[in-house]
């Protein structure tokens, strides 16, 4: 057992050997979490709230039936949760290899991952860990919260846990509740408008504008101008002061006024050759008589 704990940097924690504090089927969980807390790289690999999510899903896992776990719905699966779950399972795999190399001090029945980890339940607890204490994460049961707290003390023995970071809930399309709720709009650059590829632009006389972007796309400042597509003007706009709530929301106060497409110019007259013969209509009168010097007088 000592060699196994030394492989996971847990040899200086006598609390992990106490089965009253850490049951045998939770030993690998606690060892992997302690190893993640001692990550030598820059930054913190595991925060306090994330460790609470691991412990809460482990202690509540044995109090849920297979049908409840199968029908469990997860509202949101975060990329952070997927990365933590993958990293944790990689640590469990290495712990199983170390357990076999050290003569299996932990039985395979207790070392199986389904004894202490469920992916859907972990995502559920992780989403609530930033806003809920450990007691609420443990379904409001005092005995489960006490078990998770005791294991957390054994894991953090001799270590300094990072302070919890109060973060806002996952970003949604609206903020607030009820009639006072406001909707968050995407931020738009107030200074420039990037035209679609293949479009050209012509600016009205204005100083300090007319500079193109380095990536080849034309950029319009907040002055007036015309939009041309395939050499045809399809829209015109004029600049002006930015007033009203449009400026507050981050949208440029540019008034687009669609103009009708110009009519094509009339075709040029075609040149006709004058024939030397007499026109068939020459000399005819309105009454149908044929005029001319050879015409008979009445």
Short mmCIF file of C-alpha atoms in Angstrom, two decimals:
data_model
loop_
_atom_site.label_atom_id
_atom_site.label_comp_id
_atom_site.label_asym_id
_atom_site.label_seq_id
_atom_site.Cartn_x
_atom_site.Cartn_y
_atom_site.Cartn_z
CA UNK A 1 0.00 0.00 0.00
CA UNK A 2 2.84 2.41 0.78
CA UNK A 3 4.41 1.92 -2.65
CA UNK A 4 1.06 2.46 -4.34
CA UNK A 5 0.42 5.70 -2.44
CA UNK A 6 3.94 6.89 -3.22
CA UNK A 7 3.31 6.44 -6.96
CA UNK A 8 0.38 8.87 -6.69
CA UNK A 9 2.15 11.33 -4.34
CA UNK A 10 -0.10 10.34 -1.44
CA UNK A 11 2.45 8.68 0.82
CA UNK A 12 2.37 11.52 3.37
CA UNK A 13 -1.37 11.35 4.03
CA UNK A 14 -2.23 8.97 6.87
CA UNK A 15 -5.92 9.86 6.53
CA UNK A 16 -6.19 7.96 3.25
CA UNK A 17 -5.25 4.74 5.07
CA UNK A 18 -8.10 5.21 7.53
CA UNK A 19 -11.10 3.32 6.16
CA UNK A 20 -13.42 5.18 8.51
CA UNK A 21 -12.60 8.42 6.71
CA UNK A 22 -12.06 7.04 3.20
CA UNK A 23 -13.88 3.81 2.31
CA UNK A 24 -11.89 1.38 0.11
CA UNK A 25 -14.11 2.00 -2.94
CA UNK A 26 -13.29 5.74 -2.73
CA UNK A 27 -9.52 5.36 -2.29
CA UNK A 28 -8.62 5.65 -5.99
CA UNK A 29 -10.89 8.68 -6.32
CA UNK A 30 -9.14 10.50 -3.48
CA UNK A 31 -5.66 9.57 -4.70
CA UNK A 32 -6.30 10.82 -8.23
CA UNK A 33 -7.85 14.07 -6.97
CA UNK A 34 -4.89 14.69 -4.68
CA UNK A 35 -2.51 14.07 -7.56
CA UNK A 36 -4.45 16.60 -9.68
CA UNK A 37 -4.15 19.17 -6.89
CA UNK A 38 -0.35 18.75 -6.96
CA UNK A 39 -0.08 19.34 -10.69
CA UNK A 40 3.41 20.81 -11.29
CA UNK A 41 2.44 22.90 -14.31
CA UNK A 42 1.58 26.62 -14.23
CA UNK A 43 -1.82 27.53 -12.88
CA UNK A 44 -4.32 25.46 -10.92
CA UNK A 45 -5.53 22.25 -12.51
CA UNK A 46 -8.44 21.70 -10.13
CA UNK A 47 -10.41 24.27 -8.17
CA UNK A 48 -12.28 23.79 -4.90
CA UNK A 49 -15.73 23.85 -6.52
CA UNK A 50 -14.66 21.30 -9.14
CA UNK A 51 -13.35 18.97 -6.44
CA UNK A 52 -16.68 19.36 -4.62
CA UNK A 53 -18.41 18.24 -7.82
CA UNK A 54 -16.23 15.10 -7.99
CA UNK A 55 -16.88 14.24 -4.35
CA UNK A 56 -20.61 15.03 -4.48
CA UNK A 57 -21.25 12.82 -7.50
CA UNK A 58 -19.27 10.01 -5.88
CA UNK A 59 -21.17 9.96 -2.59
CA UNK A 60 -24.59 10.39 -4.25
CA UNK A 61 -23.88 7.76 -6.89
CA UNK A 62 -24.55 4.87 -4.49
CA UNK A 63 -27.93 6.34 -3.52
CA UNK A 64 -29.30 6.40 -7.07
CA UNK A 65 -30.70 3.46 -8.96
CA UNK A 66 -29.66 2.47 -12.45
CA UNK A 67 -32.98 3.72 -13.82
CA UNK A 68 -32.44 7.15 -12.25
CA UNK A 69 -28.96 7.39 -13.71
CA UNK A 70 -30.21 6.30 -17.11
CA UNK A 71 -33.04 8.86 -17.16
CA UNK A 72 -30.91 11.65 -15.73
CA UNK A 73 -31.07 14.75 -17.94
CA UNK A 74 -28.13 17.11 -18.23
CA UNK A 75 -29.06 20.66 -19.22
CA UNK A 76 -25.57 21.70 -20.26
CA UNK A 77 -22.35 19.84 -21.02
CA UNK A 78 -19.44 22.24 -20.73
CA UNK A 79 -16.09 21.87 -22.42
CA UNK A 80 -14.41 22.30 -19.04
CA UNK A 81 -16.41 19.40 -17.64
CA UNK A 82 -15.50 17.14 -20.54
CA UNK A 83 -11.81 18.02 -20.15
CA UNK A 84 -11.88 17.36 -16.40
CA UNK A 85 -13.69 14.05 -16.83
CA UNK A 86 -11.21 12.91 -19.46
CA UNK A 87 -8.23 13.96 -17.33
CA UNK A 88 -9.68 12.22 -14.29
CA UNK A 89 -10.25 8.97 -16.18
CA UNK A 90 -6.68 9.11 -17.51
CA UNK A 91 -5.53 9.39 -13.90
CA UNK A 92 -7.71 6.43 -12.92
CA UNK A 93 -6.16 4.36 -15.70
CA UNK A 94 -2.66 5.18 -14.50
CA UNK A 95 -3.71 4.42 -10.92
CA UNK A 96 -4.95 0.99 -12.00
CA UNK A 97 -1.60 0.31 -13.67
CA UNK A 98 0.23 1.36 -10.49
CA UNK A 99 -2.13 -0.81 -8.44
CA UNK A 100 -1.29 -3.87 -10.54
CA UNK A 101 2.43 -3.10 -10.38
CA UNK A 102 2.33 -2.85 -6.58
CA UNK A 103 0.58 -6.20 -6.07
CA UNK A 104 -3.01 -4.92 -6.05
CA UNK A 105 -3.29 -3.44 -2.57
CA UNK A 106 -6.72 -2.20 -3.68
CA UNK A 107 -9.00 -4.98 -4.88
CA UNK A 108 -10.36 -4.79 -8.41
CA UNK A 109 -13.91 -4.71 -7.07
CA UNK A 110 -13.13 -1.49 -5.18
CA UNK A 111 -10.95 0.00 -7.92
CA UNK A 112 -13.59 -0.22 -10.66
CA UNK A 113 -14.47 3.28 -11.95
CA UNK A 114 -18.23 2.74 -11.77
CA UNK A 115 -17.94 2.73 -7.98
CA UNK A 116 -17.05 6.42 -7.82
CA UNK A 117 -17.65 8.14 -11.17
CA UNK A 118 -20.58 8.73 -13.50
CA UNK A 119 -20.18 11.17 -16.39
CA UNK A 120 -23.74 12.51 -16.57
CA UNK A 121 -23.99 12.95 -12.82
CA UNK A 122 -20.64 14.73 -12.76
CA UNK A 123 -21.74 17.20 -15.44
CA UNK A 124 -24.89 17.88 -13.42
CA UNK A 125 -22.95 18.51 -10.20
CA UNK A 126 -20.30 20.57 -11.95
CA UNK A 127 -22.91 22.93 -13.40
CA UNK A 128 -24.29 23.53 -9.88
CA UNK A 129 -21.00 23.62 -7.99
CA UNK A 130 -20.26 27.29 -8.75
CA UNK A 131 -23.50 28.48 -7.10
CA UNK A 132 -24.31 25.81 -4.49
CA UNK A 133 -22.53 24.69 -1.31
CA UNK A 134 -21.40 21.15 -0.68
CA UNK A 135 -24.55 20.27 1.30
CA UNK A 136 -26.85 21.13 -1.60
CA UNK A 137 -24.61 19.27 -4.02
CA UNK A 138 -25.09 16.18 -1.84
CA UNK A 139 -28.89 16.36 -2.37
CA UNK A 140 -29.35 18.08 1.00
CA UNK A 141 -28.38 14.96 2.99
CA UNK A 142 -26.19 15.65 6.00
CA UNK A 143 -24.56 12.22 6.13
CA UNK A 144 -23.47 12.44 2.49
CA UNK A 145 -22.15 15.97 2.95
CA UNK A 146 -20.22 14.86 6.06
CA UNK A 147 -18.70 11.95 4.11
CA UNK A 148 -17.64 14.25 1.25
CA UNK A 149 -16.22 16.81 3.69
CA UNK A 150 -14.17 14.15 5.51
CA UNK A 151 -12.71 12.90 2.23
CA UNK A 152 -11.90 16.45 1.18
CA UNK A 153 -9.93 16.97 4.41
CA UNK A 154 -7.93 13.81 3.74
CA UNK A 155 -7.25 14.84 0.15
CA UNK A 156 -6.10 18.34 1.11
CA UNK A 157 -3.98 17.21 4.03
CA UNK A 158 -0.79 19.29 3.87
CA UNK A 159 -1.91 21.15 0.74
CA UNK A 160 -3.37 24.60 0.19
CA UNK A 161 -6.68 24.47 -1.60
CA UNK A 162 -7.34 27.31 -4.06
CA UNK A 163 -9.99 29.73 -2.95
CA UNK A 164 -13.35 29.39 -4.70
CA UNK A 165 -13.88 31.80 -7.55
CA UNK A 166 -17.38 33.23 -7.64
CA UNK A 167 -18.37 33.06 -11.27
CA UNK A 168 -21.62 33.90 -12.96
CA UNK A 169 -23.88 31.11 -14.20
CA UNK A 170 -23.49 30.06 -17.85
CA UNK A 171 -24.17 32.91 -20.24
CA UNK A 172 -27.67 32.94 -21.66
CA UNK A 173 -29.53 35.13 -24.11
CA UNK A 174 -31.23 37.12 -21.36
CA UNK A 175 -30.38 38.53 -17.98
CA UNK A 176 -32.78 38.96 -15.12
CA UNK A 177 -36.26 37.58 -14.56
CA UNK A 178 -39.67 39.00 -15.34
CA UNK A 179 -40.53 42.31 -16.91
CA UNK A 180 -37.21 43.87 -15.95
CA UNK A 181 -35.21 41.29 -17.93
CA UNK A 182 -32.88 42.64 -20.55
CA UNK A 183 -31.50 40.84 -23.55
CA UNK A 184 -27.80 40.78 -24.30
CA UNK A 185 -27.00 41.59 -27.90
CA UNK A 186 -23.81 40.58 -29.65
CA UNK A 187 -21.12 43.24 -29.67
CA UNK A 188 -20.52 44.94 -33.01
CA UNK A 189 -17.59 47.13 -33.93
CA UNK A 190 -18.75 50.73 -33.72
CA UNK A 191 -16.10 52.10 -36.02
CA UNK A 192 -15.99 49.91 -39.08
CA UNK A 193 -18.25 47.84 -41.29
CA UNK A 194 -16.72 45.02 -43.30
CA UNK A 195 -18.34 44.52 -46.70
CA UNK A 196 -18.91 41.04 -48.14
CA UNK A 197 -16.40 39.54 -50.49
CA UNK A 198 -16.81 40.67 -54.09
CA UNK A 199 -18.36 44.04 -53.19
CA UNK A 200 -16.75 47.39 -53.91
CA UNK A 201 -17.29 50.68 -52.14
CA UNK A 202 -17.24 54.37 -52.97
CA UNK A 203 -17.08 56.95 -50.22
CA UNK A 204 -18.44 60.44 -50.19
CA UNK A 205 -15.78 63.16 -49.71
CA UNK A 206 -14.56 62.74 -46.13
CA UNK A 207 -11.12 63.15 -44.69
CA UNK A 208 -9.36 60.30 -42.97
CA UNK A 209 -11.25 57.44 -44.63
CA UNK A 210 -10.68 55.17 -47.56
CA UNK A 211 -8.11 52.84 -45.98
CA UNK A 212 -8.42 49.17 -46.87
CA UNK A 213 -7.86 46.27 -44.50
CA UNK A 214 -4.69 44.23 -44.60
CA UNK A 215 -6.64 41.08 -45.42
CA UNK A 216 -7.94 42.54 -48.66
CA UNK A 217 -11.50 43.30 -47.51
CA UNK A 218 -12.78 46.82 -47.90
CA UNK A 219 -13.60 48.74 -44.74
CA UNK A 220 -16.07 51.58 -44.42
CA UNK A 221 -15.87 54.18 -41.70
CA UNK A 222 -18.93 55.83 -40.32
CA UNK A 223 -19.25 58.34 -43.17
CA UNK A 224 -21.61 58.12 -46.13
CA UNK A 225 -21.06 56.22 -49.33
CA UNK A 226 -22.49 53.86 -51.91
CA UNK A 227 -22.40 50.08 -52.13
CA UNK A 228 -21.73 48.61 -55.54
CA UNK A 229 -22.04 44.97 -56.53
CA UNK A 230 -20.88 44.01 -60.01
CA UNK A 231 -20.61 47.68 -60.92
CA UNK A 232 -24.23 48.45 -59.99
CA UNK A 233 -25.16 50.67 -57.04
CA UNK A 234 -27.45 48.67 -54.78
CA UNK A 235 -27.48 50.85 -51.63
CA UNK A 236 -26.47 54.27 -50.38
CA UNK A 237 -26.06 55.61 -46.87
CA UNK A 238 -25.20 58.80 -45.11
CA UNK A 239 -23.35 59.39 -41.86
CA UNK A 240 -24.65 61.34 -38.94
CA UNK A 241 -24.53 61.72 -35.16
CA UNK A 242 -25.09 58.57 -33.16
CA UNK A 243 -28.07 59.07 -30.96
CA UNK A 244 -30.60 56.89 -29.21
CA UNK A 245 -30.31 53.36 -27.87
CA UNK A 246 -28.71 52.15 -31.06
CA UNK A 247 -25.36 53.51 -29.93
CA UNK A 248 -25.73 52.05 -26.45
CA UNK A 249 -26.25 48.56 -27.82
CA UNK A 250 -23.08 48.70 -29.83
CA UNK A 251 -24.51 48.99 -33.33
CA UNK A 252 -23.16 51.68 -35.68
CA UNK A 253 -25.71 54.37 -36.40
CA UNK A 254 -25.56 53.98 -40.17
CA UNK A 255 -28.79 54.48 -42.08
CA UNK A 256 -28.98 52.16 -45.08
CA UNK A 257 -31.35 53.28 -47.78
CA UNK A 258 -31.88 50.83 -50.60
CA UNK A 259 -32.04 52.57 -53.96
CA UNK A 260 -33.69 51.13 -57.07
CA UNK A 261 -31.41 49.68 -59.66
CA UNK A 262 -30.66 52.13 -62.48
CA UNK A 263 -32.22 51.42 -65.83
CA UNK A 264 -29.81 50.35 -68.52
CA UNK A 265 -29.08 53.01 -71.16
CA UNK A 266 -30.99 52.73 -74.45
CA UNK A 267 -29.18 50.88 -77.19
CA UNK A 268 -27.35 53.07 -79.71
CA UNK A 269 -29.07 53.60 -83.09
CA UNK A 270 -27.99 51.20 -85.73
CA UNK A 271 -26.61 52.63 -88.98
CA UNK A 272 -28.66 51.79 -92.11
CA UNK A 273 -27.42 51.90 -95.65
CA UNK A 274 -29.33 54.14 -98.10
CA UNK A 275 -30.31 52.26 -101.22
CA UNK A 276 -30.11 53.85 -104.63
CA UNK A 277 -33.62 52.74 -105.57
CA UNK A 278 -36.79 54.73 -104.91
CA UNK A 279 -38.50 54.09 -101.62
CA UNK A 280 -41.81 52.29 -102.04
CA UNK A 281 -43.47 54.94 -99.83
CA UNK A 282 -42.02 57.92 -101.64
CA UNK A 283 -44.56 59.98 -103.51
CA UNK A 284 -47.60 58.44 -101.87
CA UNK A 285 -50.31 60.70 -100.60
CA UNK A 286 -52.56 60.23 -97.67
CA UNK A 287 -55.54 59.52 -99.88
CA UNK A 288 -53.72 56.61 -101.47
CA UNK A 289 -52.82 58.37 -104.75
CA UNK A 290 -49.32 58.26 -106.08
CA UNK A 291 -47.72 61.66 -106.44
CA UNK A 292 -44.72 62.81 -108.37
CA UNK A 293 -43.97 64.47 -111.67
CA UNK A 294 -45.35 61.53 -113.66
CA UNK A 295 -48.53 61.28 -111.71
CA UNK A 296 -51.68 61.97 -113.69
CA UNK A 297 -53.52 65.11 -112.77
CA UNK A 298 -57.17 64.74 -111.94
#
